[in-house]
Amino acid sequence: MDDLARKVKKANRDFYDIVGSSYESIDGRRSEELICYVDDQVRMISRNIKADSILDLGCGNGFISRVSNSYFKRRYALDISYGVMKDIDDKNLCRIAADSDLIPIKDAQINCVVTFAVLHHCYSYEKILSEIYRVLTAGGIYYSDHDMDSHFFKRFGLLLKMYRKINTISNHHVLGFDQALKRIHHCSEFHSDGIPSQTIKAKLKSIGFKDIKFDYHWFGLSPLTNKMFGKRSYNKGYAPLVRIIAVK
């Protein structure tokens, strides 16, 4: 692992240790509409597999773990930051403080792995995707959502930069972020210009995933964009968010 990779991992651990249980309230995007949208996605997945176990990878405050409670018997939540998940009030949830590149779960134990708004925090993807494949059972599903696609950023980067000037987590003054903390946050958002979706798609295929599907959508950003664009899929480069479904 090179120095920059270590720096990115440390920034993710340090920033979310500081933010802790306040993350979702500061982020402000876990709306009822988004909860219903994700609930639909998880429910559909649970109907297509043996819904025994799910891993919420990069769990934060446990958003996916809460949504999946109705559909999976065993739930695991993993994050590199213990501080961000230590206050999750769920006695039936197995919490794991660990690196997503080294998941401490035996091979072929998990029916579904979810990364929600996680991939843009990763320095690289080979290890995390390989680990996801390893822990999934045969026929298990990997679901990822709510990371921005780099093609969209390239097309609309100027508008996005203007938007971020007024609406980014480090500009919320609830915690009084100083410049040092803003720098840590910026480092933790390593792919803030969007994830390389086509590179990730190729890696998923090379690792052994099949039935790989990428969709690009707008849903869950704000009430206004939900109303304007709905839940439908758009051509690559014309919607910011990437939804991935892949089968082992």
PDB file of C-alpha atoms in Angstrom:
ATOM      1  CA  MET A   1       0.000   0.000   0.000  1.00  0.00           C
ATOM      2  CA  ASP A   2       1.444   3.382  -0.967  1.00  0.00           C
ATOM      3  CA  ASP A   3       1.484   6.495   1.192  1.00  0.00           C
ATOM      4  CA  LEU A   4      -1.509   8.135  -0.489  1.00  0.00           C
ATOM      5  CA  ALA A   5      -3.651   5.031   0.003  1.00  0.00           C
ATOM      6  CA  ARG A   6      -2.760   5.034   3.707  1.00  0.00           C
ATOM      7  CA  LYS A   7      -3.533   8.739   3.932  1.00  0.00           C
ATOM      8  CA  VAL A   8      -6.987   8.250   2.395  1.00  0.00           C
ATOM      9  CA  LYS A   9      -7.827   5.391   4.750  1.00  0.00           C
ATOM     10  CA  LYS A  10      -6.646   7.397   7.749  1.00  0.00           C
ATOM     11  CA  ALA A  11      -8.687  10.414   6.656  1.00  0.00           C
ATOM     12  CA  ASN A  12     -11.826   8.283   6.427  1.00  0.00           C
ATOM     13  CA  ARG A  13     -11.225   6.804   9.856  1.00  0.00           C
ATOM     14  CA  ASP A  14     -10.317  10.110  11.501  1.00  0.00           C
ATOM     15  CA  PHE A  15     -13.086  12.211   9.968  1.00  0.00           C
ATOM     16  CA  TYR A  16     -15.887   9.797  10.789  1.00  0.00           C
ATOM     17  CA  ASP A  17     -14.514   9.150  14.261  1.00  0.00           C
ATOM     18  CA  ILE A  18     -14.916  12.889  14.841  1.00  0.00           C
ATOM     19  CA  VAL A  19     -18.340  13.210  13.201  1.00  0.00           C
ATOM     20  CA  GLY A  20     -19.584  10.028  14.865  1.00  0.00           C
ATOM     21  CA  SER A  21     -23.308   9.564  15.322  1.00  0.00           C
ATOM     22  CA  SER A  22     -23.993  13.060  13.920  1.00  0.00           C
ATOM     23  CA  TYR A  23     -23.082  12.070  10.358  1.00  0.00           C
ATOM     24  CA  GLU A  24     -26.564  11.434   8.943  1.00  0.00           C
ATOM     25  CA  SER A  25     -28.077  14.542  10.489  1.00  0.00           C
ATOM     26  CA  ILE A  26     -25.240  16.701   9.135  1.00  0.00           C
ATOM     27  CA  ASP A  27     -25.351  15.081   5.707  1.00  0.00           C
ATOM     28  CA  GLY A  28     -29.087  15.701   5.600  1.00  0.00           C
ATOM     29  CA  ARG A  29     -29.933  13.373   2.712  1.00  0.00           C
ATOM     30  CA  ARG A  30     -31.521  10.389   4.456  1.00  0.00           C
ATOM     31  CA  SER A  31     -35.043  11.541   3.615  1.00  0.00           C
ATOM     32  CA  GLU A  32     -38.206   9.460   3.832  1.00  0.00           C
ATOM     33  CA  GLU A  33     -38.248   9.317   0.035  1.00  0.00           C
ATOM     34  CA  LEU A  34     -34.716   7.929  -0.014  1.00  0.00           C
ATOM     35  CA  ILE A  35     -35.556   5.418   2.721  1.00  0.00           C
ATOM     36  CA  CYS A  36     -38.500   4.144   0.644  1.00  0.00           C
ATOM     37  CA  TYR A  37     -36.342   3.961  -2.484  1.00  0.00           C
ATOM     38  CA  VAL A  38     -33.603   1.945  -0.769  1.00  0.00           C
ATOM     39  CA  ASP A  39     -36.188  -0.230   0.961  1.00  0.00           C
ATOM     40  CA  ASP A  40     -37.576  -1.137  -2.472  1.00  0.00           C
ATOM     41  CA  GLN A  41     -34.100  -2.029  -3.744  1.00  0.00           C
ATOM     42  CA  VAL A  42     -33.246  -4.203  -0.734  1.00  0.00           C
ATOM     43  CA  ARG A  43     -36.641  -5.896  -0.746  1.00  0.00           C
ATOM     44  CA  MET A  44     -36.304  -6.820  -4.429  1.00  0.00           C
ATOM     45  CA  ILE A  45     -32.845  -8.250  -3.800  1.00  0.00           C
ATOM     46  CA  SER A  46     -34.085 -10.289  -0.829  1.00  0.00           C
ATOM     47  CA  ARG A  47     -36.743 -11.882  -3.032  1.00  0.00           C
ATOM     48  CA  ASN A  48     -34.147 -13.089  -5.535  1.00  0.00           C
ATOM     49  CA  ILE A  49     -31.746 -14.747  -3.102  1.00  0.00           C
ATOM     50  CA  LYS A  50     -31.736 -16.694   0.123  1.00  0.00           C
ATOM     51  CA  ALA A  51     -32.270 -13.724   2.437  1.00  0.00           C
ATOM     52  CA  ASP A  52     -30.218 -15.004   5.347  1.00  0.00           C
ATOM     53  CA  SER A  53     -27.322 -12.550   5.728  1.00  0.00           C
ATOM     54  CA  ILE A  54     -26.382  -9.049   4.598  1.00  0.00           C
ATOM     55  CA  LEU A  55     -23.218  -6.988   5.020  1.00  0.00           C
ATOM     56  CA  ASP A  56     -23.562  -3.198   5.215  1.00  0.00           C
ATOM     57  CA  LEU A  57     -20.044  -2.315   4.070  1.00  0.00           C
ATOM     58  CA  GLY A  58     -18.936   1.194   4.988  1.00  0.00           C
ATOM     59  CA  CYS A  59     -22.003   1.352   7.191  1.00  0.00           C
ATOM     60  CA  GLY A  60     -21.659   4.820   8.700  1.00  0.00           C
ATOM     61  CA  ASN A  61     -24.537   5.342  11.132  1.00  0.00           C
ATOM     62  CA  GLY A  62     -26.190   2.124   9.928  1.00  0.00           C
ATOM     63  CA  PHE A  63     -28.605   3.355   7.256  1.00  0.00           C
ATOM     64  CA  ILE A  64     -28.601   0.147   5.194  1.00  0.00           C
ATOM     65  CA  SER A  65     -28.591  -1.977   8.344  1.00  0.00           C
ATOM     66  CA  ARG A  66     -31.819  -0.321   9.488  1.00  0.00           C
ATOM     67  CA  VAL A  67     -33.512  -0.677   6.123  1.00  0.00           C
ATOM     68  CA  SER A  68     -32.547  -4.348   5.777  1.00  0.00           C
ATOM     69  CA  ASN A  69     -33.829  -5.341   9.215  1.00  0.00           C
ATOM     70  CA  SER A  70     -37.162  -6.510   7.776  1.00  0.00           C
ATOM     71  CA  TYR A  71     -35.605  -8.684   5.083  1.00  0.00           C
ATOM     72  CA  PHE A  72     -32.471 -10.414   6.412  1.00  0.00           C
ATOM     73  CA  LYS A  73     -32.040 -12.675   9.432  1.00  0.00           C
ATOM     74  CA  ARG A  74     -28.382 -11.875  10.099  1.00  0.00           C
ATOM     75  CA  ARG A  75     -26.995  -8.383   9.583  1.00  0.00           C
ATOM     76  CA  TYR A  76     -23.371  -7.267   9.697  1.00  0.00           C
ATOM     77  CA  ALA A  77     -22.219  -3.642   9.647  1.00  0.00           C
ATOM     78  CA  LEU A  78     -18.576  -2.847   8.900  1.00  0.00           C
ATOM     79  CA  ASP A  79     -16.798   0.503   8.896  1.00  0.00           C
ATOM     80  CA  ILE A  80     -13.180   1.614   9.164  1.00  0.00           C
ATOM     81  CA  SER A  81     -14.382   4.133  11.769  1.00  0.00           C
ATOM     82  CA  TYR A  82     -15.564   2.715  15.075  1.00  0.00           C
ATOM     83  CA  GLY A  83     -16.698   6.178  16.135  1.00  0.00           C
ATOM     84  CA  VAL A  84     -19.278   6.494  13.374  1.00  0.00           C
ATOM     85  CA  MET A  85     -21.079   3.285  14.346  1.00  0.00           C
ATOM     86  CA  LYS A  86     -20.504   2.990  18.091  1.00  0.00           C
ATOM     87  CA  ASP A  87     -23.857   4.564  18.982  1.00  0.00           C
ATOM     88  CA  ILE A  88     -25.985   2.426  16.657  1.00  0.00           C
ATOM     89  CA  ASP A  89     -28.774   1.174  18.889  1.00  0.00           C
ATOM     90  CA  ASP A  90     -29.452  -2.292  17.497  1.00  0.00           C
ATOM     91  CA  LYS A  91     -28.703  -5.308  19.663  1.00  0.00           C
ATOM     92  CA  ASN A  92     -29.243  -7.707  16.745  1.00  0.00           C
ATOM     93  CA  LEU A  93     -26.679  -6.027  14.504  1.00  0.00           C
ATOM     94  CA  CYS A  94     -23.118  -7.366  14.438  1.00  0.00           C
ATOM     95  CA  ARG A  95     -20.830  -4.334  14.208  1.00  0.00           C
ATOM     96  CA  ILE A  96     -17.281  -4.715  12.881  1.00  0.00           C
ATOM     97  CA  ALA A  97     -14.590  -2.030  12.949  1.00  0.00           C
ATOM     98  CA  ALA A  98     -12.295  -3.034  10.098  1.00  0.00           C
ATOM     99  CA  ASP A  99     -10.851  -2.129   6.717  1.00  0.00           C
ATOM    100  CA  SER A 100     -13.091  -3.020   3.757  1.00  0.00           C
ATOM    101  CA  ASP A 101      -9.991  -4.257   1.936  1.00  0.00           C
ATOM    102  CA  LEU A 102      -9.593  -6.968   4.610  1.00  0.00           C
ATOM    103  CA  ILE A 103     -13.080  -8.084   5.621  1.00  0.00           C
ATOM    104  CA  PRO A 104     -12.837 -10.365   8.706  1.00  0.00           C
ATOM    105  CA  ILE A 105     -15.540 -12.762   7.499  1.00  0.00           C
ATOM    106  CA  LYS A 106     -14.990 -16.282   6.157  1.00  0.00           C
ATOM    107  CA  ASP A 107     -15.453 -17.127   2.491  1.00  0.00           C
ATOM    108  CA  ALA A 108     -18.969 -17.498   1.056  1.00  0.00           C
ATOM    109  CA  GLN A 109     -20.855 -16.466   4.196  1.00  0.00           C
ATOM    110  CA  ILE A 110     -22.913 -13.471   3.031  1.00  0.00           C
ATOM    111  CA  ASN A 111     -25.937 -13.447   0.709  1.00  0.00           C
ATOM    112  CA  CYS A 112     -25.887  -9.713  -0.024  1.00  0.00           C
ATOM    113  CA  VAL A 113     -23.228  -7.009   0.297  1.00  0.00           C
ATOM    114  CA  VAL A 114     -24.209  -3.348   0.045  1.00  0.00           C
ATOM    115  CA  THR A 115     -22.016  -0.271  -0.380  1.00  0.00           C
ATOM    116  CA  PHE A 116     -24.150   2.858  -0.157  1.00  0.00           C
ATOM    117  CA  ALA A 117     -22.317   6.124  -0.899  1.00  0.00           C
ATOM    118  CA  VAL A 118     -19.054   4.313  -0.148  1.00  0.00           C
ATOM    119  CA  LEU A 119     -17.061   3.787  -3.341  1.00  0.00           C
ATOM    120  CA  HIS A 120     -16.065   7.441  -3.725  1.00  0.00           C
ATOM    121  CA  HIS A 121     -14.199   7.106  -0.413  1.00  0.00           C
ATOM    122  CA  CYS A 122     -11.962   4.332  -1.784  1.00  0.00           C
ATOM    123  CA  TYR A 123      -8.473   4.980  -3.090  1.00  0.00           C
ATOM    124  CA  SER A 124      -8.698   1.954  -5.392  1.00  0.00           C
ATOM    125  CA  TYR A 125     -11.157  -0.855  -6.067  1.00  0.00           C
ATOM    126  CA  GLU A 126      -9.356  -4.139  -6.712  1.00  0.00           C
ATOM    127  CA  LYS A 127      -9.161  -5.216  -3.062  1.00  0.00           C
ATOM    128  CA  ILE A 128     -12.606  -4.130  -1.875  1.00  0.00           C
ATOM    129  CA  LEU A 129     -14.364  -5.708  -4.872  1.00  0.00           C
ATOM    130  CA  SER A 130     -12.329  -8.905  -4.512  1.00  0.00           C
ATOM    131  CA  GLU A 131     -13.232  -9.070  -0.820  1.00  0.00           C
ATOM    132  CA  ILE A 132     -16.910  -8.549  -1.609  1.00  0.00           C
ATOM    133  CA  TYR A 133     -16.752 -11.404  -4.112  1.00  0.00           C
ATOM    134  CA  ARG A 134     -14.952 -13.632  -1.609  1.00  0.00           C
ATOM    135  CA  VAL A 135     -17.470 -13.254   1.220  1.00  0.00           C
ATOM    136  CA  LEU A 136     -20.536 -13.616  -1.015  1.00  0.00           C
ATOM    137  CA  THR A 137     -22.231 -16.972  -1.389  1.00  0.00           C
ATOM    138  CA  ALA A 138     -22.691 -18.433  -4.872  1.00  0.00           C
ATOM    139  CA  GLY A 139     -25.581 -16.519  -6.404  1.00  0.00           C
ATOM    140  CA  GLY A 140     -25.186 -13.752  -3.826  1.00  0.00           C
ATOM    141  CA  ILE A 141     -25.765 -10.148  -4.870  1.00  0.00           C
ATOM    142  CA  TYR A 142     -23.611  -7.052  -4.621  1.00  0.00           C
ATOM    143  CA  TYR A 143     -25.604  -3.808  -4.563  1.00  0.00           C
ATOM    144  CA  SER A 144     -24.026  -0.361  -4.667  1.00  0.00           C
ATOM    145  CA  ASP A 145     -25.707   3.035  -4.956  1.00  0.00           C
ATOM    146  CA  HIS A 146     -25.410   6.792  -4.464  1.00  0.00           C
ATOM    147  CA  ASP A 147     -21.865   7.397  -5.653  1.00  0.00           C
ATOM    148  CA  MET A 148     -21.422  10.009  -8.357  1.00  0.00           C
ATOM    149  CA  ASP A 149     -20.309   8.888 -11.798  1.00  0.00           C
ATOM    150  CA  SER A 150     -17.185  10.533 -13.215  1.00  0.00           C
ATOM    151  CA  HIS A 151     -18.786  10.895 -16.661  1.00  0.00           C
ATOM    152  CA  PHE A 152     -21.451  13.149 -15.157  1.00  0.00           C
ATOM    153  CA  PHE A 153     -18.796  15.261 -13.440  1.00  0.00           C
ATOM    154  CA  LYS A 154     -16.871  15.676 -16.676  1.00  0.00           C
ATOM    155  CA  ARG A 155     -20.026  16.874 -18.414  1.00  0.00           C
ATOM    156  CA  PHE A 156     -21.390  19.128 -15.661  1.00  0.00           C
ATOM    157  CA  GLY A 157     -18.347  19.766 -13.465  1.00  0.00           C
ATOM    158  CA  LEU A 158     -18.647  23.554 -13.385  1.00  0.00           C
ATOM    159  CA  LEU A 159     -22.243  23.450 -12.146  1.00  0.00           C
ATOM    160  CA  LEU A 160     -21.323  20.824  -9.561  1.00  0.00           C
ATOM    161  CA  LYS A 161     -18.496  22.940  -8.206  1.00  0.00           C
ATOM    162  CA  MET A 162     -20.909  25.841  -7.758  1.00  0.00           C
ATOM    163  CA  TYR A 163     -23.387  23.568  -5.977  1.00  0.00           C
ATOM    164  CA  ARG A 164     -20.709  22.256  -3.634  1.00  0.00           C
ATOM    165  CA  LYS A 165     -19.707  25.757  -2.620  1.00  0.00           C
ATOM    166  CA  ILE A 166     -23.002  26.049  -0.774  1.00  0.00           C
ATOM    167  CA  ASN A 167     -23.993  22.456  -0.066  1.00  0.00           C
ATOM    168  CA  THR A 168     -21.286  20.152   1.198  1.00  0.00           C
ATOM    169  CA  ILE A 169     -21.002  18.460   4.562  1.00  0.00           C
ATOM    170  CA  SER A 170     -17.921  20.473   5.522  1.00  0.00           C
ATOM    171  CA  ASN A 171     -19.865  23.703   4.996  1.00  0.00           C
ATOM    172  CA  HIS A 172     -22.479  22.753   7.568  1.00  0.00           C
ATOM    173  CA  HIS A 173     -21.412  24.674  10.661  1.00  0.00           C
ATOM    174  CA  VAL A 174     -23.217  22.450  13.144  1.00  0.00           C
ATOM    175  CA  LEU A 175     -19.867  21.041  14.213  1.00  0.00           C
ATOM    176  CA  GLY A 176     -17.913  24.201  13.486  1.00  0.00           C
ATOM    177  CA  PHE A 177     -15.525  22.507  11.025  1.00  0.00           C
ATOM    178  CA  ASP A 178     -12.162  24.259  10.979  1.00  0.00           C
ATOM    179  CA  GLN A 179      -9.791  24.251   8.017  1.00  0.00           C
ATOM    180  CA  ALA A 180      -7.873  21.219   9.271  1.00  0.00           C
ATOM    181  CA  LEU A 181     -11.050  19.159   9.524  1.00  0.00           C
ATOM    182  CA  LYS A 182     -12.168  20.343   6.096  1.00  0.00           C
ATOM    183  CA  ARG A 183      -8.851  19.085   4.680  1.00  0.00           C
ATOM    184  CA  ILE A 184      -9.378  15.688   6.309  1.00  0.00           C
ATOM    185  CA  HIS A 185     -12.893  15.552   4.883  1.00  0.00           C
ATOM    186  CA  HIS A 186     -11.637  16.475   1.420  1.00  0.00           C
ATOM    187  CA  CYS A 187      -9.044  13.677   1.560  1.00  0.00           C
ATOM    188  CA  SER A 188     -11.691  11.176   2.686  1.00  0.00           C
ATOM    189  CA  GLU A 189     -13.754  12.033  -0.417  1.00  0.00           C
ATOM    190  CA  PHE A 190     -11.009  10.732  -2.685  1.00  0.00           C
ATOM    191  CA  HIS A 191     -13.190  10.377  -5.787  1.00  0.00           C
ATOM    192  CA  SER A 192     -15.139  13.581  -5.228  1.00  0.00           C
ATOM    193  CA  ASP A 193     -15.037  14.089  -9.008  1.00  0.00           C
ATOM    194  CA  GLY A 194     -16.937  10.839  -9.472  1.00  0.00           C
ATOM    195  CA  ILE A 195     -16.117   7.158  -9.480  1.00  0.00           C
ATOM    196  CA  PRO A 196     -14.754   5.552 -12.672  1.00  0.00           C
ATOM    197  CA  SER A 197     -17.827   3.429 -13.315  1.00  0.00           C
ATOM    198  CA  GLN A 198     -16.521   1.736 -16.451  1.00  0.00           C
ATOM    199  CA  THR A 199     -13.281   0.779 -14.701  1.00  0.00           C
ATOM    200  CA  ILE A 200     -15.288  -0.654 -11.813  1.00  0.00           C
ATOM    201  CA  LYS A 201     -17.509  -2.556 -14.245  1.00  0.00           C
ATOM    202  CA  ALA A 202     -14.454  -4.117 -15.888  1.00  0.00           C
ATOM    203  CA  LYS A 203     -13.010  -5.069 -12.492  1.00  0.00           C
ATOM    204  CA  LEU A 204     -16.266  -6.710 -11.412  1.00  0.00           C
ATOM    205  CA  LYS A 205     -16.240  -8.776 -14.591  1.00  0.00           C
ATOM    206  CA  SER A 206     -12.580  -9.765 -14.257  1.00  0.00           C
ATOM    207  CA  ILE A 207     -13.088 -10.851 -10.639  1.00  0.00           C
ATOM    208  CA  GLY A 208     -15.884 -13.197 -11.687  1.00  0.00           C
ATOM    209  CA  PHE A 209     -19.159 -11.334 -11.172  1.00  0.00           C
ATOM    210  CA  LYS A 210     -21.914 -11.928 -13.706  1.00  0.00           C
ATOM    211  CA  ASP A 211     -25.223 -10.284 -14.646  1.00  0.00           C
ATOM    212  CA  ILE A 212     -23.581  -6.922 -13.983  1.00  0.00           C
ATOM    213  CA  LYS A 213     -25.946  -3.988 -14.371  1.00  0.00           C
ATOM    214  CA  PHE A 214     -25.145  -0.278 -14.098  1.00  0.00           C
ATOM    215  CA  ASP A 215     -27.920   2.323 -13.985  1.00  0.00           C
ATOM    216  CA  TYR A 216     -27.579   6.093 -13.764  1.00  0.00           C
ATOM    217  CA  HIS A 217     -30.220   8.068 -11.887  1.00  0.00           C
ATOM    218  CA  TRP A 218     -31.028  11.193  -9.860  1.00  0.00           C
ATOM    219  CA  PHE A 219     -33.204   9.859  -7.071  1.00  0.00           C
ATOM    220  CA  GLY A 220     -32.414  10.749  -3.473  1.00  0.00           C
ATOM    221  CA  LEU A 221     -30.471  13.981  -3.907  1.00  0.00           C
ATOM    222  CA  SER A 222     -33.249  16.391  -2.950  1.00  0.00           C
ATOM    223  CA  PRO A 223     -37.058  16.726  -3.043  1.00  0.00           C
ATOM    224  CA  LEU A 224     -36.712  18.975  -6.105  1.00  0.00           C
ATOM    225  CA  THR A 225     -34.617  16.550  -8.169  1.00  0.00           C
ATOM    226  CA  ASN A 226     -36.811  13.651  -7.044  1.00  0.00           C
ATOM    227  CA  LYS A 227     -39.797  15.479  -8.499  1.00  0.00           C
ATOM    228  CA  MET A 228     -38.011  16.599 -11.666  1.00  0.00           C
ATOM    229  CA  PHE A 229     -36.244  13.377 -12.610  1.00  0.00           C
ATOM    230  CA  GLY A 230     -38.003  10.609 -10.677  1.00  0.00           C
ATOM    231  CA  LYS A 231     -36.556   7.123 -10.312  1.00  0.00           C
ATOM    232  CA  ARG A 232     -36.002   6.368 -13.993  1.00  0.00           C
ATOM    233  CA  SER A 233     -32.603   5.596 -15.467  1.00  0.00           C
ATOM    234  CA  TYR A 234     -30.700   7.896 -17.814  1.00  0.00           C
ATOM    235  CA  ASN A 235     -27.859   7.503 -20.256  1.00  0.00           C
ATOM    236  CA  LYS A 236     -24.365   7.545 -18.807  1.00  0.00           C
ATOM    237  CA  GLY A 237     -23.210  11.108 -18.261  1.00  0.00           C
ATOM    238  CA  TYR A 238     -26.713  12.533 -17.896  1.00  0.00           C
ATOM    239  CA  ALA A 239     -27.434  11.484 -14.312  1.00  0.00           C
ATOM    240  CA  PRO A 240     -25.101  11.800 -11.330  1.00  0.00           C
ATOM    241  CA  LEU A 241     -25.748   8.648  -9.317  1.00  0.00           C
ATOM    242  CA  VAL A 242     -24.598   5.116 -10.123  1.00  0.00           C
ATOM    243  CA  ARG A 243     -26.597   2.044  -9.109  1.00  0.00           C
ATOM    244  CA  ILE A 244     -24.788  -1.288  -9.450  1.00  0.00           C
ATOM    245  CA  ILE A 245     -26.178  -4.801  -9.220  1.00  0.00           C
ATOM    246  CA  ALA A 246     -23.845  -7.768  -9.725  1.00  0.00           C
ATOM    247  CA  VAL A 247     -24.246 -11.486  -9.047  1.00  0.00           C
ATOM    248  CA  LYS A 248     -21.534 -13.886  -7.888  1.00  0.00           C
TER     249      LYS A 248
END
